[in-house]
Coordinates of C-alpha atoms in Angstrom, one line a residue:
M1 CA 20.1 -10.2 9.1
T2 CA 20.9 -6.9 7.4
R3 CA 24.0 -5.6 5.6
T4 CA 25.4 -2.4 6.9
L5 CA 26.4 -0.2 4.1
L6 CA 28.2 2.5 6.1
T7 CA 30.3 2.1 9.2
S8 CA 28.8 3.3 12.5
A9 CA 31.3 6.2 12.7
C10 CA 30.5 7.4 9.2
A11 CA 26.8 7.0 9.8
V12 CA 26.9 9.2 12.9
L13 CA 28.8 11.9 11.0
L14 CA 26.4 11.9 8.1
A15 CA 23.3 11.9 10.2
G16 CA 24.6 14.7 12.5
A17 CA 25.4 16.9 9.5
A18 CA 22.1 16.2 7.8
F19 CA 20.0 17.3 10.9
A20 CA 21.2 20.8 10.2
D21 CA 18.9 20.8 7.1
G22 CA 15.6 22.3 8.1
N23 CA 13.6 20.6 5.3
H24 CA 13.5 17.2 7.0
A25 CA 10.3 15.6 8.4
I26 CA 11.4 16.3 12.0
H27 CA 11.5 20.1 11.3
Q28 CA 8.0 20.3 9.9
D29 CA 4.9 21.7 11.6
G30 CA 2.3 18.9 12.0
A31 CA 4.9 16.1 11.7
I32 CA 4.2 12.9 13.6
V33 CA 7.1 12.8 16.2
S34 CA 8.4 9.6 17.7
Q35 CA 10.8 9.2 20.6
P36 CA 14.1 7.6 19.8
D37 CA 14.5 3.9 20.8
S38 CA 18.0 2.7 21.5
T39 CA 16.8 -1.0 21.2
Q40 CA 16.0 -0.5 17.5
V41 CA 18.3 -0.5 14.5
A42 CA 18.9 3.2 14.1
A43 CA 18.2 3.3 10.3
F44 CA 14.6 2.0 11.1
D45 CA 14.1 4.0 14.3
I46 CA 11.6 6.7 13.3
L47 CA 12.0 10.2 14.8
A48 CA 9.3 11.8 12.6
A49 CA 7.1 11.2 9.6
H50 CA 5.5 13.9 7.5
A51 CA 3.7 14.5 4.2
H52 CA 2.9 17.7 2.5
R53 CA 1.4 18.9 -0.8
D54 CA 2.8 21.4 -3.4
G55 CA 0.2 21.7 -6.1
R56 CA -0.3 18.2 -7.6
L57 CA 2.9 16.9 -5.9
V58 CA 2.9 15.2 -2.5
T59 CA 6.2 14.6 -0.7
F60 CA 6.2 11.8 1.9
H61 CA 9.3 11.8 4.1
M62 CA 10.6 10.3 7.3
T63 CA 13.5 11.2 9.6
T64 CA 15.3 8.3 11.3
N65 CA 17.7 8.0 14.2
G66 CA 20.5 6.8 11.9
V67 CA 21.2 6.9 8.2
A68 CA 18.1 6.1 6.3
G69 CA 18.5 3.3 3.8
A70 CA 21.8 2.1 5.3
E71 CA 20.5 -1.3 6.2
Q72 CA 19.4 -3.8 3.6
P73 CA 18.4 -7.5 3.7
E74 CA 21.0 -10.2 3.2
P75 CA 20.1 -12.3 0.1
T76 CA 18.8 -15.8 0.6
G77 CA 19.2 -16.9 -3.1
A78 CA 15.6 -17.8 -3.6
L79 CA 12.2 -16.0 -4.1
G80 CA 10.4 -18.3 -1.6
G81 CA 11.3 -16.9 1.9
A82 CA 13.0 -13.8 0.5
P83 CA 13.2 -10.9 3.0
V84 CA 12.1 -7.3 2.3
S85 CA 13.0 -4.2 4.2
S86 CA 10.7 -1.2 4.0
Y87 CA 9.8 2.4 4.9
V88 CA 6.1 2.8 4.7
W89 CA 3.5 5.6 4.8
P90 CA 0.0 4.1 5.4
T91 CA -2.7 6.5 4.3
S92 CA -6.5 7.0 4.5
L93 CA -6.7 7.3 0.7
D94 CA -8.9 4.8 -1.1
P95 CA -6.9 2.4 -3.2
A96 CA -8.8 3.6 -6.3
T97 CA -7.0 6.9 -5.9
V98 CA -3.9 5.3 -7.6
G99 CA -5.7 2.8 -9.8
F100 CA -6.5 -0.2 -7.6
E101 CA -9.9 -1.7 -7.1
G102 CA -11.6 0.6 -4.6
G103 CA -12.4 -0.3 -1.0
T104 CA -9.9 -3.1 -0.8
G105 CA -7.7 -2.2 2.1
I106 CA -5.1 0.3 3.4
L107 CA -3.3 2.2 0.6
A108 CA 0.3 2.7 1.6
L109 CA 3.3 4.2 -0.2
A110 CA 6.5 2.1 0.5
A111 CA 10.2 2.2 -0.3
T112 CA 11.6 -1.3 -0.3
S113 CA 14.8 -3.2 -0.8
H114 CA 15.0 -7.0 -1.5
P115 CA 18.0 -8.5 -3.2
D116 CA 16.4 -11.8 -4.2
F117 CA 13.9 -10.6 -6.7
D118 CA 13.0 -7.6 -8.9
D119 CA 9.5 -6.3 -9.0
T120 CA 10.0 -3.1 -11.1
P121 CA 10.1 -4.6 -14.6
L122 CA 9.6 -1.3 -16.4
F123 CA 12.7 0.4 -14.8
D124 CA 16.4 -0.2 -14.8
E125 CA 17.4 1.4 -11.5
N126 CA 21.1 0.6 -11.6
N127 CA 21.4 1.6 -15.3
D128 CA 23.2 -1.6 -16.4
G129 CA 20.9 -2.4 -19.3
D130 CA 19.0 -5.2 -17.4
P131 CA 15.7 -4.1 -15.8
G132 CA 15.5 -7.4 -13.9
N133 CA 18.3 -7.2 -11.4
D134 CA 17.6 -4.1 -9.4
G135 CA 15.7 -5.4 -6.3
L136 CA 18.4 -4.5 -3.8
L137 CA 18.3 -0.8 -4.7
W138 CA 15.6 1.1 -2.8
H139 CA 12.6 1.7 -5.0
S140 CA 9.0 2.7 -4.5
H141 CA 5.6 0.9 -4.5
W142 CA 2.0 1.5 -3.8
V143 CA 0.6 -1.5 -2.0
V144 CA -2.8 -2.4 -0.5
L145 CA -2.5 -3.9 3.0
T146 CA -5.1 -6.0 4.7
P147 CA -5.4 -8.1 7.8
T148 CA -4.2 -11.5 6.7
E149 CA -4.6 -14.5 9.0
G150 CA -2.3 -16.6 6.8
C151 CA 0.5 -14.3 7.8
G152 CA -0.2 -14.9 11.5
A153 CA -2.7 -13.8 14.1
G154 CA -3.4 -10.1 13.7
A155 CA -0.8 -9.7 11.0
L156 CA -1.0 -7.6 7.8
G157 CA -0.1 -8.7 4.3
V158 CA -0.2 -7.2 0.8
R159 CA -3.6 -8.1 -0.5
D160 CA -3.6 -11.2 -2.8
I161 CA -5.4 -11.4 -6.2
P162 CA -7.4 -14.6 -6.1
E163 CA -6.9 -16.9 -9.1
G164 CA -9.6 -16.3 -11.7
T165 CA -10.3 -12.7 -10.6
S166 CA -9.3 -9.5 -12.4
P167 CA -9.6 -6.5 -10.0
A168 CA -8.6 -3.1 -11.2
M169 CA -4.8 -2.5 -11.1
P170 CA -2.7 0.6 -11.9
A171 CA -1.0 0.8 -15.3
T172 CA 2.4 0.1 -13.8
W173 CA 1.3 -3.0 -11.9
P174 CA 4.3 -5.5 -12.2
G175 CA 2.1 -8.5 -12.9
L176 CA 2.5 -10.2 -9.5
P177 CA -0.7 -11.7 -8.0
I178 CA -0.9 -9.1 -5.3
F179 CA -2.1 -5.5 -5.0
I180 CA 1.2 -3.8 -5.7
D181 CA 2.2 -1.0 -8.1
S182 CA 5.7 -0.1 -9.3
P183 CA 5.3 3.5 -10.3
G184 CA 9.0 4.4 -10.6
Y185 CA 9.2 7.2 -8.1
T186 CA 12.8 7.3 -6.8
P187 CA 13.4 7.5 -3.1
V188 CA 15.8 10.3 -2.1
F189 CA 18.1 9.8 0.9
D190 CA 19.7 12.5 2.8
G191 CA 21.5 11.3 6.0
P192 CA 18.7 10.4 8.4
E193 CA 16.0 11.3 5.9
I194 CA 14.1 9.4 3.2
A195 CA 11.7 11.1 0.9
I196 CA 9.4 10.2 -2.0
T197 CA 7.6 12.7 -4.1
V198 CA 4.4 11.5 -5.8
P199 CA 2.3 13.3 -8.5
F200 CA -1.5 13.2 -8.5
A201 CA -3.4 14.1 -11.6
D202 CA -6.1 15.6 -9.4
P203 CA -4.5 17.2 -6.4
N204 CA -7.9 17.5 -4.7
V205 CA -8.1 13.8 -4.1
V206 CA -5.6 14.1 -1.3
N207 CA -7.2 16.9 0.6
G208 CA -7.7 16.0 4.2
A209 CA -6.1 12.6 3.8
S210 CA -4.4 11.2 6.9
Y211 CA -1.1 9.2 7.1
D212 CA 1.4 7.5 9.4
G213 CA 4.9 6.3 9.2
V214 CA 6.2 2.7 9.7
T215 CA 9.4 0.8 9.2
S216 CA 9.0 -2.9 8.8
A217 CA 10.2 -6.2 7.4
L218 CA 8.2 -8.4 5.0
R219 CA 8.8 -11.9 3.7
V220 CA 7.7 -13.8 0.6
N221 CA 5.8 -16.9 1.5
A222 CA 8.3 -19.9 1.4
S223 CA 5.8 -21.9 -0.8
I224 CA 5.1 -18.8 -3.0
H225 CA 1.4 -19.3 -2.4
A226 CA -1.3 -17.1 -1.0
P227 CA -0.6 -15.1 1.1
L228 CA 2.3 -14.1 -1.1
L229 CA 3.8 -11.3 0.8
C230 CA 3.4 -10.9 4.6
V231 CA 4.5 -8.2 7.1
T232 CA 6.7 -10.2 9.5
D233 CA 8.1 -7.5 11.8
I234 CA 7.2 -3.9 12.6
F235 CA 10.3 -2.1 13.7
D236 CA 8.7 1.2 14.5
I237 CA 5.4 3.2 14.1
A238 CA 5.6 6.9 14.1
S239 CA 2.3 7.3 16.0
G240 CA 2.9 4.3 18.2
D241 CA -0.5 2.8 17.3
L242 CA -1.1 3.2 13.5
S243 CA -3.8 5.7 14.1
L244 CA -2.8 7.8 11.1
P245 CA -2.7 11.1 13.0
G246 CA -0.9 13.0 10.3
S247 CA -3.0 15.4 8.1
L248 CA -2.1 16.0 4.5
N249 CA -2.5 19.7 3.7

């Protein structure tokens, strides 16, 4: 289940006004365009995904058929089985690009919301003096995704760190036994649009990279054992087949 943060009437008004802004993903040349699907929750129904570079900054953004970020998971009260909602940009970049062990899976940028736990220990997103209670607020991650049979036949999961191993991790890795980074890039919402801007020390590493757009649900394993975090539902894929047709220029 999800919590609706805005009424349907308000959502329609906000989304309609925001479509007048020509800076959204749906207005960009080269965007991955997806047809609307009335069977999907509008906030996760992708209309377009796009990424572009400005010097060393890359902006990943996505236009939805509703108000992006308006739907968040209902809390369960426990880490085991905790739900996660996400907007995801899978890329062709090697995980080593952002500090993970290289060649370990699909590097993806994600914006997530999960009220039952906080995985950004370095940041206090709600500015209340406690950096450990902000999981509900949308925040960013780099994750490495891999086919994970423990999540189900053909399913993806966030790559686990096997006990006794020490693969390379980014400096802002939150200490969880999975390939996840909590870099602190704030997602920006504008009606139907979500955007995250990411800096790269060497802008040339992203030249020619490809990307896609996905909305999905994940869930923490009920026993909190490997696999720790599984993709449980794909709401929408911008390309329709996860072929990463977008080109980052």
